[in-house]
PDB file of C-alpha atoms in Angstrom:
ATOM      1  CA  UNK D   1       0.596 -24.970 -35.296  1.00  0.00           C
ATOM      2  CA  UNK D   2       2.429 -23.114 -32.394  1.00  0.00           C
ATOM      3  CA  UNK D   3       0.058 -21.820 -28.988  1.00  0.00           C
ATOM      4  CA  UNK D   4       0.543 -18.297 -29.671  1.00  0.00           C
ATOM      5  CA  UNK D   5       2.292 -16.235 -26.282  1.00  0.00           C
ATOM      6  CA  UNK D   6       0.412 -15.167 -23.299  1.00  0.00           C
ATOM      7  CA  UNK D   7       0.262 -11.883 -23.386  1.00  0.00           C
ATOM      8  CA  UNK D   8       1.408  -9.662 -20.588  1.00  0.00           C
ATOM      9  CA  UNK D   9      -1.612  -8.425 -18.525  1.00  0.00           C
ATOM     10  CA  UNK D  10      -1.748  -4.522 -18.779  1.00  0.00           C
ATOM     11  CA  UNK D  11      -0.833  -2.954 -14.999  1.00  0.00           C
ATOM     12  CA  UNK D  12      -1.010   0.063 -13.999  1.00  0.00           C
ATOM     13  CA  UNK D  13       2.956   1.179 -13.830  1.00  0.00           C
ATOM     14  CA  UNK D  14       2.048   3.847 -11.471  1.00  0.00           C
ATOM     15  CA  UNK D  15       0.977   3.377  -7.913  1.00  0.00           C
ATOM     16  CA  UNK D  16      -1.941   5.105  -6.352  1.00  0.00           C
ATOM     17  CA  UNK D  17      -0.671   8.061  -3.981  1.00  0.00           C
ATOM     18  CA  UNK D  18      -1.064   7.326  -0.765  1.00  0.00           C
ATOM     19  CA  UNK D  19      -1.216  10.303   2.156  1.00  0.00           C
ATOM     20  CA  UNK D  20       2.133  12.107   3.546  1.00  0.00           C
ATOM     21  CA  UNK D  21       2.801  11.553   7.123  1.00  0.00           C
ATOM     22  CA  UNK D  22       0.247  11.794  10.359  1.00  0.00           C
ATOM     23  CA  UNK D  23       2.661  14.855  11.314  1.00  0.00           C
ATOM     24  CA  UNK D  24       2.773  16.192   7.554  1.00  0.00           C
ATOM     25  CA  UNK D  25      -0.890  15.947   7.698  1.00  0.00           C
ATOM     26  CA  UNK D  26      -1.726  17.912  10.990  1.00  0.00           C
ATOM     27  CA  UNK D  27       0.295  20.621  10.434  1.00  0.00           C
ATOM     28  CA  UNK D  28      -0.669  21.059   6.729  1.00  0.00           C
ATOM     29  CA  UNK D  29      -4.655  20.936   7.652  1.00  0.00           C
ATOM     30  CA  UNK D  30      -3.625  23.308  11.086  1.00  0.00           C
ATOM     31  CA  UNK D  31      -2.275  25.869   8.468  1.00  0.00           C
ATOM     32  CA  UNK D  32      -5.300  25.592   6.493  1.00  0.00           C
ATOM     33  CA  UNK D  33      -7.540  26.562   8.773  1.00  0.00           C
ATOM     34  CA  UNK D  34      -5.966  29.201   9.724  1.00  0.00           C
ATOM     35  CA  UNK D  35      -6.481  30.873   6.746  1.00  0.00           C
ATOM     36  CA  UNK D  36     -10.140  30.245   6.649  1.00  0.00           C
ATOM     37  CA  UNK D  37     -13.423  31.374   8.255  1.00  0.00           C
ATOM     38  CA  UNK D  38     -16.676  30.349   9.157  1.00  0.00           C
ATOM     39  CA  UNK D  39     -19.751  31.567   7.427  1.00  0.00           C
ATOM     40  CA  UNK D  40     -22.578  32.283   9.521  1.00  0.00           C
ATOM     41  CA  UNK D  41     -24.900  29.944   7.754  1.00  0.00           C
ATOM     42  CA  UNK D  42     -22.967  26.877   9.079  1.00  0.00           C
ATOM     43  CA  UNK D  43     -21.652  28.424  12.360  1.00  0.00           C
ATOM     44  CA  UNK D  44     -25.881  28.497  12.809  1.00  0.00           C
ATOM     45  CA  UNK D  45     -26.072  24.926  11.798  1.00  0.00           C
ATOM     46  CA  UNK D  46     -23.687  24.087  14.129  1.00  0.00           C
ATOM     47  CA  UNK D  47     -25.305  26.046  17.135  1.00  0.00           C
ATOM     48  CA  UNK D  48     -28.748  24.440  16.138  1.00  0.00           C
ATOM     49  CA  UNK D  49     -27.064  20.792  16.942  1.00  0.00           C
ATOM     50  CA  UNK D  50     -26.427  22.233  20.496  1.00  0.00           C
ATOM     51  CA  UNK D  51     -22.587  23.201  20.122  1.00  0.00           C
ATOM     52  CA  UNK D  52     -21.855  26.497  21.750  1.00  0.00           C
ATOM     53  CA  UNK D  53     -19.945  29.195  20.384  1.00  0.00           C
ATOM     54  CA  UNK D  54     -16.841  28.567  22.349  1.00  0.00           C
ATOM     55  CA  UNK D  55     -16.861  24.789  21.196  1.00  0.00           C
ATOM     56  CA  UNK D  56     -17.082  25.450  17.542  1.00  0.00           C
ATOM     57  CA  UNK D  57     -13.913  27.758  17.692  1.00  0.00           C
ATOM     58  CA  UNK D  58     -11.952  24.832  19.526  1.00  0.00           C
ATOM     59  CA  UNK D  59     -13.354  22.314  17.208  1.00  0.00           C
ATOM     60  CA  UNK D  60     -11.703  24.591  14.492  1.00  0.00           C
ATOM     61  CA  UNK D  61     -14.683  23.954  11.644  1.00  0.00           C
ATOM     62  CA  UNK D  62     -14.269  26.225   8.663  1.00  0.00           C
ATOM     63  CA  UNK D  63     -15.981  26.893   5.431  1.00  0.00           C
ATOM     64  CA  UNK D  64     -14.994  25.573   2.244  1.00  0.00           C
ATOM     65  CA  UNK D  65     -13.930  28.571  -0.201  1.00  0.00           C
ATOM     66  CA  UNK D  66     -16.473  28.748  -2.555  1.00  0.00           C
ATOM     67  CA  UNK D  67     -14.982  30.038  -5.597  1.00  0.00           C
ATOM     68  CA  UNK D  68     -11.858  28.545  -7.706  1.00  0.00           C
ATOM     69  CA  UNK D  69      -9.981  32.234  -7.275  1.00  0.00           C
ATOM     70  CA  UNK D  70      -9.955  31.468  -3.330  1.00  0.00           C
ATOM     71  CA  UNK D  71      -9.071  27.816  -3.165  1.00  0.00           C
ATOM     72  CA  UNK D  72      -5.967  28.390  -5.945  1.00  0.00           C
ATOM     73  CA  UNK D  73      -5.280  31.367  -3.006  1.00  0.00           C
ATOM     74  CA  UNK D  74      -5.060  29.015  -0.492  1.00  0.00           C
ATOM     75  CA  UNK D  75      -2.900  26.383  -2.190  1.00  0.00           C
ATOM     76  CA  UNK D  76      -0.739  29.156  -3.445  1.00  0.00           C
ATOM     77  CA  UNK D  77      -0.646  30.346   0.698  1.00  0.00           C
ATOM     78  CA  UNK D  78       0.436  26.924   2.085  1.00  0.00           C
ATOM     79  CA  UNK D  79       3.251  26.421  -0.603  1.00  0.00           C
ATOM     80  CA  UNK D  80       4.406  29.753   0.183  1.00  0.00           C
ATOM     81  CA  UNK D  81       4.364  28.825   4.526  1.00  0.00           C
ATOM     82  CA  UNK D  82       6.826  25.494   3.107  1.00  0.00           C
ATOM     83  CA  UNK D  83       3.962  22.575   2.619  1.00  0.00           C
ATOM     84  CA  UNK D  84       4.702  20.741  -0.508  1.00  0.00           C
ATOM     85  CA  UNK D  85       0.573  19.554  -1.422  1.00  0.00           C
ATOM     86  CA  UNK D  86       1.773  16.593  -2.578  1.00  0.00           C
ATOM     87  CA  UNK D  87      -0.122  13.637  -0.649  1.00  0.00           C
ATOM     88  CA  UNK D  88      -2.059  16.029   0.988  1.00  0.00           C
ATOM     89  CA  UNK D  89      -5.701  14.782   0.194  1.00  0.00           C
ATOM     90  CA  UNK D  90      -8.067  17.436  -0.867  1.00  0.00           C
ATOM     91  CA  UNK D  91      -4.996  19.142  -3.245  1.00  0.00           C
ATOM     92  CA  UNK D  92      -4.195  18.691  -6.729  1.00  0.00           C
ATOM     93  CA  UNK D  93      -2.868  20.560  -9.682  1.00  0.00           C
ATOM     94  CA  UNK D  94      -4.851  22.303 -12.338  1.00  0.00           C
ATOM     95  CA  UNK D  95      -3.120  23.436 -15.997  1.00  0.00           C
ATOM     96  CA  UNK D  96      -0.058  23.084 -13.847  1.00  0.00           C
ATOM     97  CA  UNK D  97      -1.336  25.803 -10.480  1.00  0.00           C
ATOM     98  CA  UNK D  98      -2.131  23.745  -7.277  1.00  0.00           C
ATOM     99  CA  UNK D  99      -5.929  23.999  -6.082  1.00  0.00           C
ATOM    100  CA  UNK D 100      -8.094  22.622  -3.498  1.00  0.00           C
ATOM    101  CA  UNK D 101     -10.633  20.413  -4.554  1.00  0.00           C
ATOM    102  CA  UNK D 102     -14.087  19.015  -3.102  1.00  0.00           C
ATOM    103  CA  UNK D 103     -17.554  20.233  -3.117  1.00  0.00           C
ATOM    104  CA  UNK D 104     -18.877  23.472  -1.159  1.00  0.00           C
ATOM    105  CA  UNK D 105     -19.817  23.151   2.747  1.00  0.00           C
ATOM    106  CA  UNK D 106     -18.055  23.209   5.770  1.00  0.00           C
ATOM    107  CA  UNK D 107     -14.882  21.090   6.925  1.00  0.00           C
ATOM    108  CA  UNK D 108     -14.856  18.959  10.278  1.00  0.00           C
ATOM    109  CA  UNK D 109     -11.313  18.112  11.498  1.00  0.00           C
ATOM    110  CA  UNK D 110     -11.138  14.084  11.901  1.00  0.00           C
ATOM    111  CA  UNK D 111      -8.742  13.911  14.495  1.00  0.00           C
ATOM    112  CA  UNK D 112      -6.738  10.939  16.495  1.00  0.00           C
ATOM    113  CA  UNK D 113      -6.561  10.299  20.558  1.00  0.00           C
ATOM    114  CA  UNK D 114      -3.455  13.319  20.685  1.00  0.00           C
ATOM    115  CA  UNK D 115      -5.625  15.438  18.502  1.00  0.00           C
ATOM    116  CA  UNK D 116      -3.734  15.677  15.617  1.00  0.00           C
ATOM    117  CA  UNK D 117      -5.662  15.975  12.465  1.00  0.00           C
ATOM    118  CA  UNK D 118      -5.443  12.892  10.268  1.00  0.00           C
ATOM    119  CA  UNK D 119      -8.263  14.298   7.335  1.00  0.00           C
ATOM    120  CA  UNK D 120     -11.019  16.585   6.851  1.00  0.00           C
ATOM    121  CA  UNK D 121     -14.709  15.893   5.981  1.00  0.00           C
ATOM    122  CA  UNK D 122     -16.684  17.733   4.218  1.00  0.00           C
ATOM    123  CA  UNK D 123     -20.518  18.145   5.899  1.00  0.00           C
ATOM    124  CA  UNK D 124     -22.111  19.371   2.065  1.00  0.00           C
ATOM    125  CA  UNK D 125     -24.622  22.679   1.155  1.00  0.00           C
ATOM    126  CA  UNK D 126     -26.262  20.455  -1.381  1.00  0.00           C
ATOM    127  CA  UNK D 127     -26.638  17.200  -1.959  1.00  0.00           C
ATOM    128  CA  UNK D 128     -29.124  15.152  -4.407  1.00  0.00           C
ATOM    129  CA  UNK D 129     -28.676  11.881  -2.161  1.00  0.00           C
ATOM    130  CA  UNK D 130     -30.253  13.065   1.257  1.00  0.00           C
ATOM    131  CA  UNK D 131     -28.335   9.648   2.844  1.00  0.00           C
ATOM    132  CA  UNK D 132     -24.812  11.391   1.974  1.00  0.00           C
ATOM    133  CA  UNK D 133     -24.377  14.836   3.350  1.00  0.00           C
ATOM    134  CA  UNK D 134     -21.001  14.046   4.493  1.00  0.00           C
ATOM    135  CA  UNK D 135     -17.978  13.307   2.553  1.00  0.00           C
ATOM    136  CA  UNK D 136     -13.894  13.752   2.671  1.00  0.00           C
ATOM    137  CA  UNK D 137     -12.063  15.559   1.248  1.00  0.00           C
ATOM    138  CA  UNK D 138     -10.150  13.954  -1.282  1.00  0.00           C
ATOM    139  CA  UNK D 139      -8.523  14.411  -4.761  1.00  0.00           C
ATOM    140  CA  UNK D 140      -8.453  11.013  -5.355  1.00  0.00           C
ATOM    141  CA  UNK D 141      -8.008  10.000  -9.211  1.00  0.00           C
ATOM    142  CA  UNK D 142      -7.106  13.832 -10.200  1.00  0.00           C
ATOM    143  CA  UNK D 143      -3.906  14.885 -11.635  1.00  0.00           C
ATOM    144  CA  UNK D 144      -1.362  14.741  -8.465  1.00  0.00           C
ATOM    145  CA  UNK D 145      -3.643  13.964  -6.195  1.00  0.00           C
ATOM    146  CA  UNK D 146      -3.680  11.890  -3.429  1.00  0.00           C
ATOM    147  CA  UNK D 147      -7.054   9.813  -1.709  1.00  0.00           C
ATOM    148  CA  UNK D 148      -8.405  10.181   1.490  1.00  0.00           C
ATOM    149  CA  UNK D 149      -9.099   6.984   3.913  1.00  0.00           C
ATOM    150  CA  UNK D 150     -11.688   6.799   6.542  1.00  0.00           C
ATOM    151  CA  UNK D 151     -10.051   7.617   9.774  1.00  0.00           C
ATOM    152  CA  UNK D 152     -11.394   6.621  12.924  1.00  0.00           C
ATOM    153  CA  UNK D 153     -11.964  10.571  15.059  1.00  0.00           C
ATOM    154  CA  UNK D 154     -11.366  10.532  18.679  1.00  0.00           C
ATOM    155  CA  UNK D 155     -13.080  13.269  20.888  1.00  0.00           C
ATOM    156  CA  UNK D 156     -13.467  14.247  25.006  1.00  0.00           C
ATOM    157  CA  UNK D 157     -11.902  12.689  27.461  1.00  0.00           C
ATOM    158  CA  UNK D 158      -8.949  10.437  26.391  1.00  0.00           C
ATOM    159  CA  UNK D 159      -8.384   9.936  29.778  1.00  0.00           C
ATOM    160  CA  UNK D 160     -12.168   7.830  30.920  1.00  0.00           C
ATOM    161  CA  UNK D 161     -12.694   4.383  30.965  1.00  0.00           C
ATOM    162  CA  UNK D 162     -15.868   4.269  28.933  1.00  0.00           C
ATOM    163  CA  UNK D 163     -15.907   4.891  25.375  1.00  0.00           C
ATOM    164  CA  UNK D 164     -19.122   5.645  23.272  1.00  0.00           C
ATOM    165  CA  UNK D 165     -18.801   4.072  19.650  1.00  0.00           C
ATOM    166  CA  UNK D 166     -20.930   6.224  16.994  1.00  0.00           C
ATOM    167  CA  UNK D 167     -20.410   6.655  13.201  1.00  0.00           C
ATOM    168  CA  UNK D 168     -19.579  10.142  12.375  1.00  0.00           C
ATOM    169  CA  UNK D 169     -17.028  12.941  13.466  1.00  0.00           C
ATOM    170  CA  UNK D 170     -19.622  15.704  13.926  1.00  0.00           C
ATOM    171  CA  UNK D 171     -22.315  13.335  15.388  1.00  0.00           C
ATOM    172  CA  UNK D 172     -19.452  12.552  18.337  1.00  0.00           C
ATOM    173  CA  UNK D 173     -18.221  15.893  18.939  1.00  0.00           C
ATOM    174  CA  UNK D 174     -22.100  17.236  19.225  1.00  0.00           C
ATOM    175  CA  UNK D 175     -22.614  14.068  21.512  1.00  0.00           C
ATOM    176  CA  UNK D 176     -19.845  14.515  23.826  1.00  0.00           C
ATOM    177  CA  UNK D 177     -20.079  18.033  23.804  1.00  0.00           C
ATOM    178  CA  UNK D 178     -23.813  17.472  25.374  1.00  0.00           C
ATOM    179  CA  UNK D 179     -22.565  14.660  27.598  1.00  0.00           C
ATOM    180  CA  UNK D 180     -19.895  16.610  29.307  1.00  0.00           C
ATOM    181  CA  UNK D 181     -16.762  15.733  27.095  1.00  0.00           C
ATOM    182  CA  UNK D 182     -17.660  12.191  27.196  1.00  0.00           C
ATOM    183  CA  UNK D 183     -15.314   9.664  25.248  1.00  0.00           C
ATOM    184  CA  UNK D 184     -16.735   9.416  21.887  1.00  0.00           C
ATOM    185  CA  UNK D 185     -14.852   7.205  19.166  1.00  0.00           C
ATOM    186  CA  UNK D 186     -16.531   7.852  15.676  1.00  0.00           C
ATOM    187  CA  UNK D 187     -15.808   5.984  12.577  1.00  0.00           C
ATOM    188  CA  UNK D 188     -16.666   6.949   9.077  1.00  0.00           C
ATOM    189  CA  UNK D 189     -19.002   5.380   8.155  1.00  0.00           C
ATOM    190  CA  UNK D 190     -20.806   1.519   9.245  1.00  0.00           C
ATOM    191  CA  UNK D 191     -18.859  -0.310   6.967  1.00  0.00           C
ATOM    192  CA  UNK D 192     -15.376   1.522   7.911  1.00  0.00           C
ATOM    193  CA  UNK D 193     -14.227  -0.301  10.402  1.00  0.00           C
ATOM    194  CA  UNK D 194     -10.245  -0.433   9.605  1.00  0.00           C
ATOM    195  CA  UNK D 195      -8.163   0.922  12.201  1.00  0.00           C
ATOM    196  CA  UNK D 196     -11.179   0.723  15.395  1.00  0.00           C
ATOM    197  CA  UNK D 197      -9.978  -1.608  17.043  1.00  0.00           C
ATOM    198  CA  UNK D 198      -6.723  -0.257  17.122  1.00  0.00           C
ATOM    199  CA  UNK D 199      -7.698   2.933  18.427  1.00  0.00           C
ATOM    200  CA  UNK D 200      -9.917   1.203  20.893  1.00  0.00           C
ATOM    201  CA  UNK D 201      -6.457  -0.715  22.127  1.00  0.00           C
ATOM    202  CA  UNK D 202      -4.490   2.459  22.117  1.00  0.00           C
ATOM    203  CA  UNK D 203      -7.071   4.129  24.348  1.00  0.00           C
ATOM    204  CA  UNK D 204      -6.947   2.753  28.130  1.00  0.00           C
ATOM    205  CA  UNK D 205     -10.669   2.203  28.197  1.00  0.00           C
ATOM    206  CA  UNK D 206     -12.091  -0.905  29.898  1.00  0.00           C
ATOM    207  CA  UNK D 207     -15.912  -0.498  28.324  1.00  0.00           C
ATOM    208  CA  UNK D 208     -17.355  -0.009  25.083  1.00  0.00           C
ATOM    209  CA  UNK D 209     -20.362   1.599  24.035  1.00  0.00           C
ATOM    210  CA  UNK D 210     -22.085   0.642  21.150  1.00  0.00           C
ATOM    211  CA  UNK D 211     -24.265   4.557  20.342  1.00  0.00           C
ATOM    212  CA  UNK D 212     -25.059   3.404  16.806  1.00  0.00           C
ATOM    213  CA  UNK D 213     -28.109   5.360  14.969  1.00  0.00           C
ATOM    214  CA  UNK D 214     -31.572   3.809  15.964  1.00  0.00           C
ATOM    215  CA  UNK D 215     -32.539   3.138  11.933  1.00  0.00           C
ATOM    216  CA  UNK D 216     -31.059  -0.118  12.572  1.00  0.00           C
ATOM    217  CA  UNK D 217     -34.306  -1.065  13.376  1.00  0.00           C
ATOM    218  CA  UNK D 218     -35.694  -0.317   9.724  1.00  0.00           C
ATOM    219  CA  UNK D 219     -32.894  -0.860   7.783  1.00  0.00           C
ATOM    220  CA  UNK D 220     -31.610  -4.405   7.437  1.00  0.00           C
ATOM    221  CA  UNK D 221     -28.454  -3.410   5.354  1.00  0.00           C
ATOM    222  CA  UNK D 222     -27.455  -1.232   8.398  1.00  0.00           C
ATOM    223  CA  UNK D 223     -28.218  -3.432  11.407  1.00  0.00           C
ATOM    224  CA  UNK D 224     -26.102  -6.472   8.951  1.00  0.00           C
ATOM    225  CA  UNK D 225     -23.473  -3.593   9.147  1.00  0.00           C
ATOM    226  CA  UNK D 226     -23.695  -2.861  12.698  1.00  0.00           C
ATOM    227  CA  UNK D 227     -23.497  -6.750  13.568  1.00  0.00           C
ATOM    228  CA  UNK D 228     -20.343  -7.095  12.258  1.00  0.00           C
ATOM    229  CA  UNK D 229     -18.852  -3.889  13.971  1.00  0.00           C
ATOM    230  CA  UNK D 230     -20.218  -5.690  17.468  1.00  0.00           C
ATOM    231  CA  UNK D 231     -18.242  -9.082  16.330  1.00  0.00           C
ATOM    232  CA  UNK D 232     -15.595  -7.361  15.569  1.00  0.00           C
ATOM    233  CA  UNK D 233     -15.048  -5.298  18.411  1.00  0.00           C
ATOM    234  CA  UNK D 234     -16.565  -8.498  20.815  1.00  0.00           C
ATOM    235  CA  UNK D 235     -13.632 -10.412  19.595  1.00  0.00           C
ATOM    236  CA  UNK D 236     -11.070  -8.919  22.274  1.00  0.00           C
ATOM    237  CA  UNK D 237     -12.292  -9.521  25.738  1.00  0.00           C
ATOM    238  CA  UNK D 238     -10.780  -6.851  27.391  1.00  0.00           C
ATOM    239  CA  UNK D 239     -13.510  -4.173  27.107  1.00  0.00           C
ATOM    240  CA  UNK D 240     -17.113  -5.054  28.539  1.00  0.00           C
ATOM    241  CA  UNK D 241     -19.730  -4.433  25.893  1.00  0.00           C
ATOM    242  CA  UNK D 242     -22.764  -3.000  26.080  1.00  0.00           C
ATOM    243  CA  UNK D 243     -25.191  -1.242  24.080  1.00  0.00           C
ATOM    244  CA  UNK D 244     -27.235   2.202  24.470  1.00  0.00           C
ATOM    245  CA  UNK D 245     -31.014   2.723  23.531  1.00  0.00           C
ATOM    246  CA  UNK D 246     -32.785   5.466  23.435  1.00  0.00           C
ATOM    247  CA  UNK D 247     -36.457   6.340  22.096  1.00  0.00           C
ATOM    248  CA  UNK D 248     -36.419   5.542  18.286  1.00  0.00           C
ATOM    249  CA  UNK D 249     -37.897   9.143  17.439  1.00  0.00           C
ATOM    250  CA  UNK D 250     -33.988  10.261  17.711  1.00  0.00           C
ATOM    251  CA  UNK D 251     -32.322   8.742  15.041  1.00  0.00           C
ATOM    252  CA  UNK D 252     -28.663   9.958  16.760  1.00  0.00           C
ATOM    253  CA  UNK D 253     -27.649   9.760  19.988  1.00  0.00           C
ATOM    254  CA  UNK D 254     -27.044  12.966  19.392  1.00  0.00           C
ATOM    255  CA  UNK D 255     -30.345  13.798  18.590  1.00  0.00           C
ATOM    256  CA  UNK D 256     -31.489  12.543  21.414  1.00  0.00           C
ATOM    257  CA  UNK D 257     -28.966  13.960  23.949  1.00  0.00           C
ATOM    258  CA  UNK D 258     -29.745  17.475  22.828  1.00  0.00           C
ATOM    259  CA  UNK D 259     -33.815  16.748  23.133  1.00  0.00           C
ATOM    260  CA  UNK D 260     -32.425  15.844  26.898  1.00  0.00           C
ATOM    261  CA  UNK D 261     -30.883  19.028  27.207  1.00  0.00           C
ATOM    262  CA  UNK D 262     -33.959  20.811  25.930  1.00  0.00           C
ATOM    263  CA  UNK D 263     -36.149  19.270  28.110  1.00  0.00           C
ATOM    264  CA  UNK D 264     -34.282  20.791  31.670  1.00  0.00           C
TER     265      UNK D 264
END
């Protein structure tokens, strides 16, 4: 009797697509927008989270096209401008035309410390999980398409010393928005901490704000989360650390900073 051969372990031959270029990105997503509009049931969302008019053009949000016809349009616009969609997240091919994929809602440019656009989220119409209203926009596992990651967004003042850490693009840009173009620094989500620190370093900021949501008082999974953002962050001494409270009735600080701005 003879041990029969290992077999081979069965690999995938073909490597997940990663994202084109920073560069490729930005001026891909730039294009996009372009071409699209706002509809006036999210430019009112937006107003009613204390953004003005003036700050939701420069923030460049846009609605999702709603029906297949106008997202094949787009695709069929950018190839025509030059972009080549592939490993641009969010576009993929379908029987062979390129399309734009992701559910309906409207897009928030996630943008780094020079303001170039490094992905899109997705804030969603309709959700059946009331904890995820957001999402990016991705075409992740479809046929030649290309995943999104969880960039860190940058928004106000590159230039201050102080910057506020929160989770969420639109949650910073509402915040500093109310705070007078404050320094926000927004990642995706608790747990998405890759690339923070980084853009902390690459910022010339000498104090760090922790402006995490105040359900980390009821929600053990999320102050466990939080915890580890602090250590993480702690770990270079550079940056003095401190924290901001405010009343617990405001789960956001932007919540709260627009029930500030209400109140005068």
């Amino acid at each position: 009797m003879y041990p029969l051969p290992k077999q081979p372990t069965p690999q995938n031959t073909e490597a997940e697509r990663q994202p084109v270029s920073l560069e490729e990105r930005h001026a891909a997503y730039s294009t996009m927008l372009s071409y699209l509009t706002l509809l006036d049931k999210h430019r009112e969302n937006l107003l009613e989270r204390g953004l003005s008019e003036d700050r939701i053009q420069r923030n460049e949000y846009r609605s999702m096209p709603e029906t297949e016809q106008g997202r094949r349009l787009l695709a069929s616009l950018l190839r025509s401008c030059g972009f080549d969609l592939l490993g641009v997240p969010g576009f993929r091919t379908c029987y062979g035309d390129w399309t734009l994929s992701g559910p309906n809602g409207f897009l928030i440019p996630v943008r780094d410390k020079n303001g170039l656009i490094q992905g899109l989220k997705i804030r969603l119409d309709d959700t059946d999980d009331p904890g995820r209203k957001y999402r990016w926009l991705s075409s992740r596992d479809m046929t030649n398409g290309t995943r999104s990651y969880s960039w860190v967004h940058v928004t106000g003042d590159t230039a201050s010393k102080r910057a506020y850490l929160t989770e969420g693009p639109l949650k910073g840009d509402v915040a500093s928005f109310l705070a007078h173009d404050a320094l926000f620094v927004c990642i995706g989500g608790v747990n998405a901490l890759n690339g923070l620190t980084d853009t902390l370093r690459s910022l010339n900021v000498t104090e760090v704000v922790e402006a995490m949501d105040m359900d980390q008082n009821t929600k053990p999974e999320v102050r466990k989360a939080i915890l580890a953002m602090r250590k993480e962050v702690q770990k270079f001494k550079r940056w003095k650390y401190t924290k901001y409270t405010w009343d617990p009735a405001y789960k956001g600080v932007d919540d709260y900073l627009l029930s500030r701005v209400a109140a005068m």
